[in-house]
PDB file of C-alpha atoms in Angstrom:
ATOM      1  CA  CYS A  22       0.133   0.027  -0.183  1.00 82.00           C
ATOM      2  CA  LEU A  23       2.913   2.425   0.664  1.00 82.00           C
ATOM      3  CA  GLN A  24       4.463   1.826  -2.788  1.00 91.00           C
ATOM      4  CA  THR A  25       1.146   1.766  -4.744  1.00 90.00           C
ATOM      5  CA  GLY A  26      -0.872   4.213  -2.963  1.00 86.00           C
ATOM      6  CA  ASP A  27      -3.672   1.775  -2.552  1.00 84.00           C
ATOM      7  CA  PRO A  28      -5.915   2.404   0.859  1.00 85.00           C
ATOM      8  CA  MET A  29      -5.290  -0.046   3.472  1.00 90.00           C
ATOM      9  CA  VAL A  30      -8.124  -0.985   6.302  1.00 92.00           C
ATOM     10  CA  PHE A  31      -7.550  -3.723   9.027  1.00 87.00           C
ATOM     11  CA  PRO A  32     -10.190  -5.413  11.495  1.00 87.00           C
ATOM     12  CA  ARG A  33      -9.230  -5.472  15.064  1.00 83.00           C
ATOM     13  CA  LYS A  34     -10.421  -8.439  17.020  1.00 77.00           C
ATOM     14  CA  GLU A  35     -12.159  -5.852  19.298  1.00 73.00           C
ATOM     15  CA  ALA A  36     -12.697  -2.166  19.692  1.00 68.00           C
ATOM     16  CA  LYS A  37      -9.689  -0.323  21.741  1.00 64.00           C
ATOM     17  CA  ASP A  38     -10.783   2.067  24.462  1.00 67.00           C
ATOM     18  CA  TYR A  39      -8.901   4.454  22.983  1.00 66.00           C
ATOM     19  CA  GLY A  40      -8.000   6.165  19.616  1.00 62.00           C
ATOM     20  CA  THR A  41     -10.899   5.812  16.830  1.00 67.00           C
ATOM     21  CA  LYS A  42     -12.387   3.023  19.055  1.00 68.00           C
ATOM     22  CA  LYS A  43     -13.257   1.284  15.497  1.00 79.00           C
ATOM     23  CA  LEU A  44     -13.502  -2.352  14.665  1.00 83.00           C
ATOM     24  CA  VAL A  45     -12.279  -1.616  11.074  1.00 90.00           C
ATOM     25  CA  GLU A  46      -9.192   1.041  10.834  1.00 87.00           C
ATOM     26  CA  GLY A  47      -8.251   2.939   7.739  1.00 89.00           C
ATOM     27  CA  VAL A  48     -10.257   5.065   5.053  1.00 88.00           C
ATOM     28  CA  PHE A  49     -12.774   3.604   2.950  1.00 92.00           C
ATOM     29  CA  GLU A  50     -16.381   4.160   1.683  1.00 93.00           C
ATOM     30  CA  PRO A  51     -19.050   1.362   2.027  1.00 94.00           C
ATOM     31  CA  GLY A  52     -19.498  -0.899  -1.407  1.00 96.00           C
ATOM     32  CA  GLN A  53     -15.740  -0.609  -1.969  1.00 95.00           C
ATOM     33  CA  THR A  54     -14.190  -4.418  -2.301  1.00 95.00           C
ATOM     34  CA  ALA A  55     -11.343  -5.120  -0.046  1.00 94.00           C
ATOM     35  CA  VAL A  56      -9.042  -8.434  -0.080  1.00 95.00           C
ATOM     36  CA  VAL A  57      -7.934 -10.162   3.121  1.00 95.00           C
ATOM     37  CA  LEU A  58      -4.535 -10.479   3.341  1.00 95.00           C
ATOM     38  CA  ASP A  59      -2.458 -12.770   5.888  1.00 95.00           C
ATOM     39  CA  ASP A  60       0.551 -14.829   6.299  1.00 96.00           C
ATOM     40  CA  LEU A  61      -0.923 -18.210   7.327  1.00 96.00           C
ATOM     41  CA  ALA A  62      -4.037 -20.006   6.756  1.00 96.00           C
ATOM     42  CA  THR A  63      -5.049 -23.259   9.274  1.00 94.00           C
ATOM     43  CA  THR A  64      -8.845 -23.644   9.706  1.00 93.00           C
ATOM     44  CA  GLY A  65      -9.481 -20.273   8.185  1.00 95.00           C
ATOM     45  CA  GLY A  66     -11.660 -19.187  11.662  1.00 95.00           C
ATOM     46  CA  SER A  67      -9.764 -16.129  12.138  1.00 94.00           C
ATOM     47  CA  LYS A  68      -9.885 -14.909   8.088  1.00 96.00           C
ATOM     48  CA  LEU A  69     -13.681 -15.509   8.146  1.00 96.00           C
ATOM     49  CA  GLU A  70     -13.787 -13.437  11.276  1.00 94.00           C
ATOM     50  CA  ALA A  71     -11.819 -10.829   9.548  1.00 95.00           C
ATOM     51  CA  VAL A  72     -14.274 -11.226   6.383  1.00 96.00           C
ATOM     52  CA  GLU A  73     -17.288 -10.716   8.641  1.00 94.00           C
ATOM     53  CA  ARG A  74     -15.853  -7.622  10.562  1.00 93.00           C
ATOM     54  CA  LEU A  75     -15.127  -6.120   6.878  1.00 95.00           C
ATOM     55  CA  GLN A  76     -18.650  -6.801   5.326  1.00 96.00           C
ATOM     56  CA  GLY A  77     -20.326  -5.406   8.774  1.00 93.00           C
ATOM     57  CA  VAL A  78     -18.998  -1.983   7.811  1.00 93.00           C
ATOM     58  CA  GLY A  79     -20.244  -2.195   4.097  1.00 96.00           C
ATOM     59  CA  LEU A  80     -16.988  -3.781   2.624  1.00 96.00           C
ATOM     60  CA  SER A  81     -17.367  -6.309  -0.250  1.00 97.00           C
ATOM     61  CA  VAL A  82     -14.983  -9.063   0.170  1.00 97.00           C
ATOM     62  CA  LYS A  83     -14.540 -11.923  -2.236  1.00 97.00           C
ATOM     63  CA  ASP A  84     -10.777 -12.982  -1.810  1.00 98.00           C
ATOM     64  CA  VAL A  85      -8.636 -14.084   0.806  1.00 98.00           C
ATOM     65  CA  VAL A  86      -4.878 -14.252  -0.133  1.00 97.00           C
ATOM     66  CA  VAL A  87      -2.168 -15.898   2.086  1.00 98.00           C
ATOM     67  CA  LEU A  88       1.216 -16.709   2.005  1.00 98.00           C
ATOM     68  CA  ILE A  89       1.244 -20.306   3.302  1.00 98.00           C
ATOM     69  CA  ASP A  90      -1.987 -22.561   3.462  1.00 97.00           C
ATOM     70  CA  ARG A  91      -1.379 -25.447   5.833  1.00 95.00           C
ATOM     71  CA  GLN A  92      -3.913 -27.506   3.927  1.00 94.00           C
ATOM     72  CA  SER A  93      -6.192 -28.074   7.158  1.00 93.00           C
ATOM     73  CA  GLY A  94      -9.330 -26.504   6.015  1.00 93.00           C
ATOM     74  CA  ALA A  95      -9.084 -23.094   5.320  1.00 95.00           C
ATOM     75  CA  THR A  96      -9.661 -23.193   1.576  1.00 95.00           C
ATOM     76  CA  GLU A  97     -12.887 -25.486   1.929  1.00 94.00           C
ATOM     77  CA  ALA A  98     -14.204 -22.967   4.744  1.00 95.00           C
ATOM     78  CA  MET A  99     -13.519 -20.013   2.526  1.00 96.00           C
ATOM     79  CA  HIS A 100     -15.438 -21.915  -0.443  1.00 96.00           C
ATOM     80  CA  GLU A 101     -18.125 -22.884   2.085  1.00 96.00           C
ATOM     81  CA  ALA A 102     -18.611 -19.243   3.015  1.00 97.00           C
ATOM     82  CA  GLY A 103     -18.759 -18.081  -0.726  1.00 97.00           C
ATOM     83  CA  LEU A 104     -14.943 -16.966  -0.758  1.00 98.00           C
ATOM     84  CA  VAL A 105     -12.019 -17.967  -2.971  1.00 98.00           C
ATOM     85  CA  MET A 106      -8.648 -18.497  -1.277  1.00 97.00           C
ATOM     86  CA  HIS A 107      -5.508 -17.914  -3.041  1.00 98.00           C
ATOM     87  CA  SER A 108      -2.144 -18.721  -1.553  1.00 98.00           C
ATOM     88  CA  VAL A 109       1.370 -18.613  -2.463  1.00 98.00           C
ATOM     89  CA  TYR A 110       2.264 -21.757  -1.012  1.00 98.00           C
ATOM     90  CA  THR A 111       1.158 -24.859   0.359  1.00 97.00           C
ATOM     91  CA  MET A 112       2.503 -26.989   3.006  1.00 96.00           C
ATOM     92  CA  THR A 113       3.159 -29.555   0.612  1.00 96.00           C
ATOM     93  CA  GLU A 114       4.948 -27.839  -1.992  1.00 97.00           C
ATOM     94  CA  LEU A 115       7.045 -26.126   0.498  1.00 97.00           C
ATOM     95  CA  LEU A 116       8.002 -29.664   1.951  1.00 97.00           C
ATOM     96  CA  ASP A 117       8.772 -30.738  -1.776  1.00 97.00           C
ATOM     97  CA  VAL A 118      11.369 -27.771  -2.157  1.00 97.00           C
ATOM     98  CA  TRP A 119      12.756 -28.145   1.267  1.00 97.00           C
ATOM     99  CA  ARG A 120      13.002 -32.164   0.508  1.00 97.00           C
ATOM    100  CA  ARG A 121      14.594 -31.595  -2.875  1.00 97.00           C
ATOM    101  CA  ASP A 122      17.083 -29.106  -1.400  1.00 97.00           C
ATOM    102  CA  GLY A 123      18.032 -31.172   1.508  1.00 97.00           C
ATOM    103  CA  LYS A 124      16.678 -28.793   4.009  1.00 97.00           C
ATOM    104  CA  ILE A 125      14.480 -31.732   5.530  1.00 96.00           C
ATOM    105  CA  ASP A 126      15.298 -35.306   5.473  1.00 97.00           C
ATOM    106  CA  ALA A 127      12.893 -38.238   4.539  1.00 97.00           C
ATOM    107  CA  ALA A 128      11.955 -38.707   8.186  1.00 97.00           C
ATOM    108  CA  GLN A 129      11.046 -35.021   8.935  1.00 96.00           C
ATOM    109  CA  ASP A 130       9.285 -35.051   5.498  1.00 96.00           C
ATOM    110  CA  ALA A 131       7.082 -38.023   6.139  1.00 96.00           C
ATOM    111  CA  GLU A 132       6.170 -36.955   9.710  1.00 96.00           C
ATOM    112  CA  VAL A 133       5.099 -33.545   8.470  1.00 95.00           C
ATOM    113  CA  ARG A 134       3.180 -35.084   5.948  1.00 95.00           C
ATOM    114  CA  ALA A 135       1.554 -37.475   8.314  1.00 94.00           C
ATOM    115  CA  PHE A 136       0.567 -34.505  10.628  1.00 92.00           C
ATOM    116  CA  LEU A 137      -1.109 -32.784   7.352  1.00 90.00           C
ATOM    117  CA  ALA A 138      -3.197 -35.748   6.471  1.00 90.00           C
ATOM    118  CA  GLN A 139      -4.570 -36.030  10.369  1.00 88.00           C
ATOM    119  CA  THR A 140      -5.572 -32.279  10.245  1.00 83.00           C
ATOM    120  CA  ALA A 141      -6.912 -32.442   6.537  1.00 81.00           C
ATOM    121  CA  PRO A 142     -10.504 -31.539   6.041  1.00 80.00           C
ATOM    122  CA  LYS A 143     -12.495 -34.916   5.854  1.00 74.00           C
ATOM    123  CA  THR A 144     -14.156 -35.518   2.363  1.00 64.00           C
ATOM    124  CA  ALA A 145     -17.108 -37.290   1.848  1.00 55.00           C
TER     125      ALA A 145
END
């Protein structure tokens, strides 16, 4: 936002007792479109809370962008809420790179993949 001059808003978990006392900080007009940006998505719960706060002040949200998708249900949760989640990397993509580059060994790779399989959303 500093580079492009595009506006930035951010939702708070709760309004502060000082300052603007708002749940959504920044300059915006109801009806504008916002995208939620975050570093990591696991189940998607905090992203959905952020979307709810933004929509609560009249912003339109259709997309959520994260650096890493831990593949623990966030993509599915976004889809169920009518949103599209975009990730730069998934955990399995990162594991592939780390394994290829010798950053992790086969045992570490298998351990993380087993954990991911345990936490992955169940499909019907």
